[in-house]
mmCIF file of C-alpha atoms in Angstrom:
data_model
loop_
_atom_site.group_PDB
_atom_site.id
_atom_site.type_symbol
_atom_site.label_atom_id
_atom_site.label_comp_id
_atom_site.label_asym_id
_atom_site.label_seq_id
_atom_site.Cartn_x
_atom_site.Cartn_y
_atom_site.Cartn_z
ATOM 1 C CA UNK F 1 -16.514 35.268 -51.293
ATOM 2 C CA UNK F 2 -18.434 33.416 -48.441
ATOM 3 C CA UNK F 3 -16.995 31.532 -45.644
ATOM 4 C CA UNK F 4 -16.214 27.614 -46.082
ATOM 5 C CA UNK F 5 -19.122 25.207 -45.402
ATOM 6 C CA UNK F 6 -18.262 21.810 -44.169
ATOM 7 C CA UNK F 7 -20.053 18.879 -43.054
ATOM 8 C CA UNK F 8 -19.261 15.788 -40.719
ATOM 9 C CA UNK F 9 -21.296 12.703 -40.104
ATOM 10 C CA UNK F 10 -20.624 10.865 -37.009
ATOM 11 C CA UNK F 11 -21.325 7.329 -36.241
ATOM 12 C CA UNK F 12 -20.583 5.492 -32.923
ATOM 13 C CA UNK F 13 -20.481 1.829 -33.471
ATOM 14 C CA UNK F 14 -20.102 -0.197 -30.700
ATOM 15 C CA UNK F 15 -21.419 -3.633 -29.179
ATOM 16 C CA UNK F 16 -20.661 -4.991 -25.836
ATOM 17 C CA UNK F 17 -18.801 -8.028 -25.076
ATOM 18 C CA UNK F 18 -21.129 -10.946 -25.812
ATOM 19 C CA UNK F 19 -18.512 -13.824 -25.110
ATOM 20 C CA UNK F 20 -19.246 -16.180 -22.669
ATOM 21 C CA UNK F 21 -16.173 -15.709 -20.231
ATOM 22 C CA UNK F 22 -15.574 -19.365 -19.589
ATOM 23 C CA UNK F 23 -15.861 -20.356 -23.387
ATOM 24 C CA UNK F 24 -14.390 -17.102 -24.834
ATOM 25 C CA UNK F 25 -17.142 -17.379 -27.675
ATOM 26 C CA UNK F 26 -20.401 -16.055 -28.095
ATOM 27 C CA UNK F 27 -23.152 -18.572 -27.502
ATOM 28 C CA UNK F 28 -26.482 -18.926 -29.762
ATOM 29 C CA UNK F 29 -28.772 -15.836 -28.956
ATOM 30 C CA UNK F 30 -32.324 -17.048 -30.251
ATOM 31 C CA UNK F 31 -33.863 -13.311 -30.401
ATOM 32 C CA UNK F 32 -31.268 -12.666 -33.016
ATOM 33 C CA UNK F 33 -32.662 -15.219 -35.513
ATOM 34 C CA UNK F 34 -32.124 -16.306 -38.148
ATOM 35 C CA UNK F 35 -28.530 -15.287 -37.190
ATOM 36 C CA UNK F 36 -26.487 -17.116 -34.575
ATOM 37 C CA UNK F 37 -26.152 -13.876 -32.553
ATOM 38 C CA UNK F 38 -26.567 -10.429 -32.446
ATOM 39 C CA UNK F 39 -23.163 -9.512 -33.403
ATOM 40 C CA UNK F 40 -23.450 -11.544 -36.430
ATOM 41 C CA UNK F 41 -27.036 -9.948 -37.326
ATOM 42 C CA UNK F 42 -25.923 -6.209 -36.864
ATOM 43 C CA UNK F 43 -22.797 -7.099 -38.975
ATOM 44 C CA UNK F 44 -24.975 -8.342 -41.615
ATOM 45 C CA UNK F 45 -27.284 -5.315 -41.396
ATOM 46 C CA UNK F 46 -24.937 -2.600 -40.671
ATOM 47 C CA UNK F 47 -21.296 -3.046 -40.470
ATOM 48 C CA UNK F 48 -20.849 -5.357 -43.859
ATOM 49 C CA UNK F 49 -23.258 -3.113 -45.867
ATOM 50 C CA UNK F 50 -21.522 0.203 -44.933
ATOM 51 C CA UNK F 51 -18.166 -0.992 -46.268
ATOM 52 C CA UNK F 52 -19.989 -1.899 -49.398
ATOM 53 C CA UNK F 53 -22.919 0.463 -49.811
ATOM 54 C CA UNK F 54 -24.966 0.176 -53.028
ATOM 55 C CA UNK F 55 -25.591 3.490 -54.908
ATOM 56 C CA UNK F 56 -28.888 3.008 -57.184
ATOM 57 C CA UNK F 57 -30.705 5.201 -59.737
ATOM 58 C CA UNK F 58 -34.786 5.596 -59.962
ATOM 59 C CA UNK F 59 -35.070 2.223 -61.387
ATOM 60 C CA UNK F 60 -33.098 0.656 -58.671
ATOM 61 C CA UNK F 61 -30.135 -0.159 -60.727
ATOM 62 C CA UNK F 62 -26.776 -0.174 -59.037
ATOM 63 C CA UNK F 63 -24.906 2.790 -60.036
ATOM 64 C CA UNK F 64 -21.653 1.921 -57.835
ATOM 65 C CA UNK F 65 -20.421 0.470 -54.648
ATOM 66 C CA UNK F 66 -18.890 2.478 -52.035
ATOM 67 C CA UNK F 67 -17.281 2.486 -48.772
ATOM 68 C CA UNK F 68 -19.208 4.596 -46.355
ATOM 69 C CA UNK F 69 -16.486 4.791 -43.797
ATOM 70 C CA UNK F 70 -14.189 6.875 -46.457
ATOM 71 C CA UNK F 71 -16.519 9.519 -46.064
ATOM 72 C CA UNK F 72 -17.915 9.452 -42.363
ATOM 73 C CA UNK F 73 -16.372 10.438 -39.005
ATOM 74 C CA UNK F 74 -16.535 7.123 -36.975
ATOM 75 C CA UNK F 75 -15.477 5.443 -33.904
ATOM 76 C CA UNK F 76 -15.775 1.569 -33.229
ATOM 77 C CA UNK F 77 -15.601 0.256 -29.368
ATOM 78 C CA UNK F 78 -12.737 -2.038 -29.200
ATOM 79 C CA UNK F 79 -14.888 -5.033 -28.049
ATOM 80 C CA UNK F 80 -16.764 -4.785 -31.495
ATOM 81 C CA UNK F 81 -13.522 -4.364 -33.389
ATOM 82 C CA UNK F 82 -11.914 -7.374 -31.551
ATOM 83 C CA UNK F 83 -14.924 -9.578 -32.501
ATOM 84 C CA UNK F 84 -14.909 -8.444 -36.394
ATOM 85 C CA UNK F 85 -11.143 -9.155 -36.423
ATOM 86 C CA UNK F 86 -12.016 -12.820 -35.545
ATOM 87 C CA UNK F 87 -15.402 -13.349 -37.025
ATOM 88 C CA UNK F 88 -15.600 -10.825 -39.979
ATOM 89 C CA UNK F 89 -12.069 -10.151 -40.734
ATOM 90 C CA UNK F 90 -12.871 -8.753 -44.325
ATOM 91 C CA UNK F 91 -14.965 -5.885 -42.653
ATOM 92 C CA UNK F 92 -12.432 -4.957 -40.176
ATOM 93 C CA UNK F 93 -9.895 -4.771 -42.811
ATOM 94 C CA UNK F 94 -12.150 -2.437 -44.966
ATOM 95 C CA UNK F 95 -12.684 -0.156 -42.004
ATOM 96 C CA UNK F 96 -9.040 0.387 -41.354
ATOM 97 C CA UNK F 97 -8.347 0.700 -45.221
ATOM 98 C CA UNK F 98 -11.094 3.350 -45.225
ATOM 99 C CA UNK F 99 -9.314 5.416 -42.572
ATOM 100 C CA UNK F 100 -5.938 5.393 -44.421
ATOM 101 C CA UNK F 101 -7.878 6.475 -47.455
ATOM 102 C CA UNK F 102 -9.548 9.568 -45.403
ATOM 103 C CA UNK F 103 -6.229 10.488 -44.298
ATOM 104 C CA UNK F 104 -4.941 10.644 -47.694
ATOM 105 C CA UNK F 105 -7.751 12.744 -48.556
ATOM 106 C CA UNK F 106 -7.797 15.230 -45.699
ATOM 107 C CA UNK F 107 -3.813 15.847 -45.463
ATOM 108 C CA UNK F 108 -3.140 13.380 -42.660
ATOM 109 C CA UNK F 109 -6.372 13.533 -40.578
ATOM 110 C CA UNK F 110 -8.291 10.338 -40.633
ATOM 111 C CA UNK F 111 -11.836 9.523 -40.014
ATOM 112 C CA UNK F 112 -11.622 7.380 -37.323
ATOM 113 C CA UNK F 113 -11.738 8.412 -33.292
ATOM 114 C CA UNK F 114 -10.608 6.237 -30.465
ATOM 115 C CA UNK F 115 -13.025 4.952 -27.658
ATOM 116 C CA UNK F 116 -12.333 4.773 -24.070
ATOM 117 C CA UNK F 117 -11.689 1.185 -23.679
ATOM 118 C CA UNK F 118 -14.974 -0.202 -22.308
ATOM 119 C CA UNK F 119 -18.225 1.450 -22.582
ATOM 120 C CA UNK F 120 -17.649 2.939 -18.899
ATOM 121 C CA UNK F 121 -19.690 6.131 -17.780
ATOM 122 C CA UNK F 122 -16.690 8.084 -17.118
ATOM 123 C CA UNK F 123 -18.034 10.401 -14.698
ATOM 124 C CA UNK F 124 -18.914 7.437 -12.372
ATOM 125 C CA UNK F 125 -15.494 5.974 -12.887
ATOM 126 C CA UNK F 126 -12.434 6.846 -10.090
ATOM 127 C CA UNK F 127 -9.771 8.886 -11.509
ATOM 128 C CA UNK F 128 -7.472 5.926 -11.783
ATOM 129 C CA UNK F 129 -9.892 4.120 -13.754
ATOM 130 C CA UNK F 130 -10.704 7.095 -16.028
ATOM 131 C CA UNK F 131 -6.795 7.008 -16.712
ATOM 132 C CA UNK F 132 -6.750 3.314 -17.720
ATOM 133 C CA UNK F 133 -9.851 3.415 -19.975
ATOM 134 C CA UNK F 134 -8.350 6.216 -21.860
ATOM 135 C CA UNK F 135 -4.801 4.584 -21.836
ATOM 136 C CA UNK F 136 -6.033 1.539 -23.004
ATOM 137 C CA UNK F 137 -8.450 2.853 -25.478
ATOM 138 C CA UNK F 138 -5.538 4.866 -26.949
ATOM 139 C CA UNK F 139 -3.060 2.073 -27.201
ATOM 140 C CA UNK F 140 -5.882 -0.414 -28.875
ATOM 141 C CA UNK F 141 -6.611 2.416 -31.451
ATOM 142 C CA UNK F 142 -2.708 2.451 -32.274
ATOM 143 C CA UNK F 143 -2.331 -1.274 -32.673
ATOM 144 C CA UNK F 144 -5.480 -1.706 -34.953
ATOM 145 C CA UNK F 145 -5.202 1.752 -37.208
ATOM 146 C CA UNK F 146 -1.541 2.213 -37.172
ATOM 147 C CA UNK F 147 -1.700 5.765 -36.102
ATOM 148 C CA UNK F 148 -2.239 8.067 -33.079
ATOM 149 C CA UNK F 149 -5.785 9.311 -32.184
ATOM 150 C CA UNK F 150 -6.718 12.826 -32.536
ATOM 151 C CA UNK F 151 -9.968 12.208 -31.181
ATOM 152 C CA UNK F 152 -11.542 10.183 -28.816
ATOM 153 C CA UNK F 153 -15.450 9.054 -27.998
ATOM 154 C CA UNK F 154 -16.956 9.081 -24.555
ATOM 155 C CA UNK F 155 -19.680 6.435 -24.161
ATOM 156 C CA UNK F 156 -23.057 8.001 -23.772
ATOM 157 C CA UNK F 157 -20.934 11.154 -24.372
ATOM 158 C CA UNK F 158 -21.051 11.474 -20.573
ATOM 159 C CA UNK F 159 -18.508 14.010 -19.068
ATOM 160 C CA UNK F 160 -17.321 15.933 -16.410
ATOM 161 C CA UNK F 161 -14.418 18.185 -15.933
ATOM 162 C CA UNK F 162 -11.879 15.579 -14.538
ATOM 163 C CA UNK F 163 -12.812 13.164 -17.777
ATOM 164 C CA UNK F 164 -11.639 16.115 -20.153
ATOM 165 C CA UNK F 165 -8.681 16.592 -17.979
ATOM 166 C CA UNK F 166 -7.425 13.043 -18.238
ATOM 167 C CA UNK F 167 -8.159 13.226 -22.050
ATOM 168 C CA UNK F 168 -6.193 16.252 -22.132
ATOM 169 C CA UNK F 169 -3.217 14.810 -20.187
ATOM 170 C CA UNK F 170 -3.316 11.882 -22.773
ATOM 171 C CA UNK F 171 -2.699 14.110 -25.952
ATOM 172 C CA UNK F 172 -6.237 13.845 -27.069
ATOM 173 C CA UNK F 173 -7.240 16.861 -29.083
ATOM 174 C CA UNK F 174 -10.782 16.885 -29.267
ATOM 175 C CA UNK F 175 -14.245 15.293 -28.343
ATOM 176 C CA UNK F 176 -17.783 15.239 -29.442
ATOM 177 C CA UNK F 177 -20.913 16.184 -26.799
ATOM 178 C CA UNK F 178 -24.412 16.803 -27.095
ATOM 179 C CA UNK F 179 -25.597 20.103 -27.511
ATOM 180 C CA UNK F 180 -27.328 20.189 -24.153
ATOM 181 C CA UNK F 181 -24.187 19.537 -22.126
ATOM 182 C CA UNK F 182 -22.703 22.966 -22.778
ATOM 183 C CA UNK F 183 -22.879 25.493 -19.924
ATOM 184 C CA UNK F 184 -21.626 28.664 -21.287
ATOM 185 C CA UNK F 185 -19.326 30.227 -23.740
ATOM 186 C CA UNK F 186 -17.384 33.395 -24.262
ATOM 187 C CA UNK F 187 -14.840 34.574 -26.895
ATOM 188 C CA UNK F 188 -11.235 33.488 -26.304
ATOM 189 C CA UNK F 189 -10.293 36.944 -25.884
ATOM 190 C CA UNK F 190 -12.322 37.239 -22.714
ATOM 191 C CA UNK F 191 -15.403 38.716 -21.469
ATOM 192 C CA UNK F 192 -18.522 37.947 -19.740
ATOM 193 C CA UNK F 193 -19.623 34.414 -20.181
ATOM 194 C CA UNK F 194 -23.113 33.542 -22.051
ATOM 195 C CA UNK F 195 -25.055 31.048 -20.665
ATOM 196 C CA UNK F 196 -26.221 28.848 -23.785
ATOM 197 C CA UNK F 197 -27.454 25.319 -22.362
ATOM 198 C CA UNK F 198 -29.398 23.635 -25.005
ATOM 199 C CA UNK F 199 -28.914 26.761 -27.340
ATOM 200 C CA UNK F 200 -25.197 26.521 -28.019
ATOM 201 C CA UNK F 201 -24.458 27.285 -31.894
ATOM 202 C CA UNK F 202 -22.879 23.714 -33.156
ATOM 203 C CA UNK F 203 -21.407 25.352 -36.092
ATOM 204 C CA UNK F 204 -17.815 25.938 -34.643
ATOM 205 C CA UNK F 205 -15.383 23.932 -32.025
ATOM 206 C CA UNK F 206 -14.975 25.337 -28.662
ATOM 207 C CA UNK F 207 -12.013 25.316 -26.168
ATOM 208 C CA UNK F 208 -12.479 23.616 -23.025
ATOM 209 C CA UNK F 209 -9.357 24.995 -20.452
ATOM 210 C CA UNK F 210 -8.408 22.887 -17.548
ATOM 211 C CA UNK F 211 -5.874 23.311 -14.716
ATOM 212 C CA UNK F 212 -2.067 23.184 -15.629
ATOM 213 C CA UNK F 213 -2.778 24.768 -18.898
ATOM 214 C CA UNK F 214 -4.642 21.768 -20.189
ATOM 215 C CA UNK F 215 -7.021 22.467 -23.120
ATOM 216 C CA UNK F 216 -9.244 20.137 -25.396
ATOM 217 C CA UNK F 217 -11.622 21.068 -28.407
ATOM 218 C CA UNK F 218 -14.931 20.108 -28.087
ATOM 219 C CA UNK F 219 -17.596 19.764 -30.864
ATOM 220 C CA UNK F 220 -21.389 19.900 -30.034
ATOM 221 C CA UNK F 221 -23.257 18.135 -32.858
ATOM 222 C CA UNK F 222 -26.609 19.407 -34.279
ATOM 223 C CA UNK F 223 -29.370 18.071 -32.013
ATOM 224 C CA UNK F 224 -32.310 18.139 -34.361
ATOM 225 C CA UNK F 225 -30.600 16.636 -37.133
ATOM 226 C CA UNK F 226 -29.095 13.741 -35.055
ATOM 227 C CA UNK F 227 -32.549 13.239 -33.507
ATOM 228 C CA UNK F 228 -34.130 13.137 -36.911
ATOM 229 C CA UNK F 229 -31.441 10.310 -38.040
ATOM 230 C CA UNK F 230 -31.905 8.402 -35.122
ATOM 231 C CA UNK F 231 -35.481 8.542 -34.320
ATOM 232 C CA UNK F 232 -37.775 10.455 -37.015
ATOM 233 C CA UNK F 233 -37.098 8.468 -39.993
ATOM 234 C CA UNK F 234 -34.764 10.844 -41.903
ATOM 235 C CA UNK F 235 -32.812 7.730 -43.407
ATOM 236 C CA UNK F 236 -35.819 6.985 -45.475
ATOM 237 C CA UNK F 237 -34.620 8.990 -48.313
ATOM 238 C CA UNK F 238 -30.970 10.086 -49.053
ATOM 239 C CA UNK F 239 -32.274 13.075 -50.908
ATOM 240 C CA UNK F 240 -33.951 14.343 -47.463
ATOM 241 C CA UNK F 241 -31.068 13.671 -45.632
ATOM 242 C CA UNK F 242 -28.907 15.729 -47.753
ATOM 243 C CA UNK F 243 -31.208 18.574 -47.971
ATOM 244 C CA UNK F 244 -31.784 18.548 -44.174
ATOM 245 C CA UNK F 245 -27.805 18.900 -43.927
ATOM 246 C CA UNK F 246 -27.596 21.754 -46.633
ATOM 247 C CA UNK F 247 -30.479 23.696 -44.626
ATOM 248 C CA UNK F 248 -28.590 23.917 -41.430
ATOM 249 C CA UNK F 249 -26.209 26.385 -42.773
ATOM 250 C CA UNK F 250 -27.390 30.049 -42.030
ATOM 251 C CA UNK F 251 -26.289 33.211 -43.967
ATOM 252 C CA UNK F 252 -26.413 35.048 -40.662
ATOM 253 C CA UNK F 253 -22.931 33.304 -39.708
ATOM 254 C CA UNK F 254 -19.991 34.888 -41.362
ATOM 255 C CA UNK F 255 -17.324 32.196 -39.931
ATOM 256 C CA UNK F 256 -16.416 28.846 -41.237
ATOM 257 C CA UNK F 257 -19.598 26.835 -40.657
ATOM 258 C CA UNK F 258 -19.365 23.067 -39.614
ATOM 259 C CA UNK F 259 -22.632 21.126 -39.896
ATOM 260 C CA UNK F 260 -22.570 17.981 -38.178
ATOM 261 C CA UNK F 261 -24.474 15.103 -36.584
ATOM 262 C CA UNK F 262 -23.895 12.143 -34.405
ATOM 263 C CA UNK F 263 -25.776 9.172 -33.613
ATOM 264 C CA UNK F 264 -25.298 5.313 -33.004
ATOM 265 C CA UNK F 265 -23.902 4.009 -36.231
ATOM 266 C CA UNK F 266 -26.318 1.317 -36.197
ATOM 267 C CA UNK F 267 -28.889 3.939 -37.443
ATOM 268 C CA UNK F 268 -27.194 3.157 -40.635
ATOM 269 C CA UNK F 269 -28.741 -0.242 -41.795
ATOM 270 C CA UNK F 270 -29.584 -1.994 -38.528
ATOM 271 C CA UNK F 271 -32.142 0.424 -36.734
ATOM 272 C CA UNK F 272 -33.109 2.068 -40.251
ATOM 273 C CA UNK F 273 -33.346 -0.518 -42.898
ATOM 274 C CA UNK F 274 -31.198 0.330 -45.918
ATOM 275 C CA UNK F 275 -30.039 3.143 -44.037
ATOM 276 C CA UNK F 276 -26.381 2.730 -45.368
ATOM 277 C CA UNK F 277 -27.829 3.461 -49.138
ATOM 278 C CA UNK F 278 -29.464 6.767 -47.931
ATOM 279 C CA UNK F 279 -26.263 7.870 -46.428
ATOM 280 C CA UNK F 280 -24.355 6.881 -49.566
ATOM 281 C CA UNK F 281 -26.915 8.612 -51.589
ATOM 282 C CA UNK F 282 -26.468 11.870 -49.399
ATOM 283 C CA UNK F 283 -22.899 11.676 -49.309
ATOM 284 C CA UNK F 284 -22.620 11.485 -53.100
ATOM 285 C CA UNK F 285 -25.139 14.502 -53.366
ATOM 286 C CA UNK F 286 -23.131 16.740 -51.017
ATOM 287 C CA UNK F 287 -20.063 15.954 -52.567
ATOM 288 C CA UNK F 288 -21.283 17.074 -55.982
ATOM 289 C CA UNK F 289 -21.721 20.567 -54.416
ATOM 290 C CA UNK F 290 -18.778 22.851 -54.892
ATOM 291 C CA UNK F 291 -19.937 25.243 -52.036
ATOM 292 C CA UNK F 292 -19.571 22.430 -49.499
ATOM 293 C CA UNK F 293 -16.652 20.089 -48.349
ATOM 294 C CA UNK F 294 -17.381 16.613 -46.732
ATOM 295 C CA UNK F 295 -14.626 16.515 -44.133
ATOM 296 C CA UNK F 296 -13.751 15.110 -40.540
ATOM 297 C CA UNK F 297 -13.371 16.467 -37.259
ATOM 298 C CA UNK F 298 -9.706 16.436 -37.296
ATOM 299 C CA UNK F 299 -9.441 18.202 -40.710
ATOM 300 C CA UNK F 300 -11.862 21.111 -39.799
ATOM 301 C CA UNK F 301 -10.222 21.630 -36.687
ATOM 302 C CA UNK F 302 -6.689 22.258 -38.360
ATOM 303 C CA UNK F 303 -8.030 24.568 -40.445
ATOM 304 C CA UNK F 304 -10.531 26.365 -38.341
ATOM 305 C CA UNK F 305 -9.310 26.416 -34.525
ATOM 306 C CA UNK F 306 -11.642 27.348 -32.000
ATOM 307 C CA UNK F 307 -12.343 31.141 -31.356
ATOM 308 C CA UNK F 308 -14.767 30.713 -28.177
ATOM 309 C CA UNK F 309 -14.270 28.675 -25.048
ATOM 310 C CA UNK F 310 -16.625 26.669 -23.255
ATOM 311 C CA UNK F 311 -17.668 25.188 -19.783
ATOM 312 C CA UNK F 312 -19.579 22.034 -19.460
ATOM 313 C CA UNK F 313 -22.438 20.941 -17.084
ATOM 314 C CA UNK F 314 -20.779 18.306 -15.255
ATOM 315 C CA UNK F 315 -22.380 14.620 -14.921
ATOM 316 C CA UNK F 316 -24.306 15.105 -18.104
ATOM 317 C CA UNK F 317 -24.557 12.554 -21.157
ATOM 318 C CA UNK F 318 -26.787 12.441 -24.232
ATOM 319 C CA UNK F 319 -29.188 9.581 -23.529
ATOM 320 C CA UNK F 320 -30.283 10.482 -19.884
ATOM 321 C CA UNK F 321 -32.524 13.640 -18.930
ATOM 322 C CA UNK F 322 -31.274 12.992 -15.311
ATOM 323 C CA UNK F 323 -27.679 13.421 -16.229
ATOM 324 C CA UNK F 324 -25.950 10.170 -15.461
ATOM 325 C CA UNK F 325 -28.384 8.613 -13.233
ATOM 326 C CA UNK F 326 -29.751 6.002 -15.567
ATOM 327 C CA UNK F 327 -26.490 4.193 -14.491
ATOM 328 C CA UNK F 328 -26.671 4.338 -10.782
ATOM 329 C CA UNK F 329 -30.188 5.008 -9.980
ATOM 330 C CA UNK F 330 -33.969 4.309 -10.788
ATOM 331 C CA UNK F 331 -34.323 7.693 -12.610
ATOM 332 C CA UNK F 332 -37.090 6.764 -14.894
ATOM 333 C CA UNK F 333 -35.016 6.509 -18.175
ATOM 334 C CA UNK F 334 -36.323 2.803 -18.824
ATOM 335 C CA UNK F 335 -36.911 0.772 -21.930
ATOM 336 C CA UNK F 336 -40.245 -0.622 -21.118
ATOM 337 C CA UNK F 337 -43.013 0.875 -18.569
ATOM 338 C CA UNK F 338 -43.126 -2.479 -16.704
ATOM 339 C CA UNK F 339 -39.323 -2.369 -15.995
ATOM 340 C CA UNK F 340 -37.578 -0.530 -13.330
ATOM 341 C CA UNK F 341 -33.896 0.389 -12.124
ATOM 342 C CA UNK F 342 -33.810 -0.102 -8.447
ATOM 343 C CA UNK F 343 -31.272 -2.780 -8.743
ATOM 344 C CA UNK F 344 -28.876 -0.820 -10.223
ATOM 345 C CA UNK F 345 -27.578 1.359 -7.268
ATOM 346 C CA UNK F 346 -26.973 -1.619 -5.094
ATOM 347 C CA UNK F 347 -25.179 -3.425 -7.995
ATOM 348 C CA UNK F 348 -22.688 -0.398 -8.753
ATOM 349 C CA UNK F 349 -22.270 -0.077 -5.054
ATOM 350 C CA UNK F 350 -20.922 -3.622 -4.770
ATOM 351 C CA UNK F 351 -18.602 -3.247 -7.729
ATOM 352 C CA UNK F 352 -17.379 -0.246 -6.574
ATOM 353 C CA UNK F 353 -16.781 -1.642 -3.228
ATOM 354 C CA UNK F 354 -14.928 -4.724 -4.917
ATOM 355 C CA UNK F 355 -12.815 -2.293 -6.873
ATOM 356 C CA UNK F 356 -11.660 -0.156 -3.796
ATOM 357 C CA UNK F 357 -10.487 -3.822 -2.396
ATOM 358 C CA UNK F 358 -8.753 -5.088 -5.303
ATOM 359 C CA UNK F 359 -6.807 -1.725 -6.581
ATOM 360 C CA UNK F 360 -4.300 -2.005 -4.087
ATOM 361 C CA UNK F 361 -3.380 -5.177 -5.150
#
């Protein structure tokens, strides 16, 4: 009998707080026309459609309507969930209900993950701010989803050892990182470290060990599949998406395999039009395959704990080739050629200076 084969598709859903702090409401944003603002536009294109995704046949006739959040791993930033509860409460309820349905389907392990409270780049935060971000994020999750979070998403997957230490201290069981953030691995039984860098095997969880017997499981997502979803048009076809996920399994592996990808959740419908329909179609095809289980990280970890440990490259992220420099320096990671980041260093220095003055109070 072959080892189990599992698939997890993770979506990181987030929008920054767009409210005018004096009015406590989002003002008109002309660039989001014909919608009032970008929150409304992305809700119409992504968040709402993923709670009611259409599955169609070859003649484009609707076969059924499904809630994709019931079958994918996901996290929603607290600022986005707060806005949805006010302005699209039906969508917010459908997402929470999907998490409850996933718990029933996966032995008490829900699809939803927490996120640190603000979209803060954790390696650039003080330890006190790291602790605050994690505590607030966990409490926000507890209030909205009515349960304890098993996993927690780090903004931009930005990480250092102190961040992982704070997560472990708070009782978080796992987080998700990019493959290039892994430095070296070895079996839990010990032995020599093997430097893997960008070549880590993403098909298993790894154990990170910290001081004072702290530990945390790390999942390193499949880089090529995630890039294909986000940037290479893989969501143009649900059949292609399902086939690409299946093809990532290897007969050479004799352990329980996990194929998983992680992208911005807005890929499914906002960045890729009708991406939510491709996702629904792919999930349905995979669900009919008796050799594959669609699951979530918490359930997979409970059944298949780590057999290897890992150390990570500090001060790295999924979206900056220079580590975390795009948030504090003119590193060159910019959207347009005629734009620069020289303002970021003095802005961050000023905010850190202000924080250090305010914190004692």
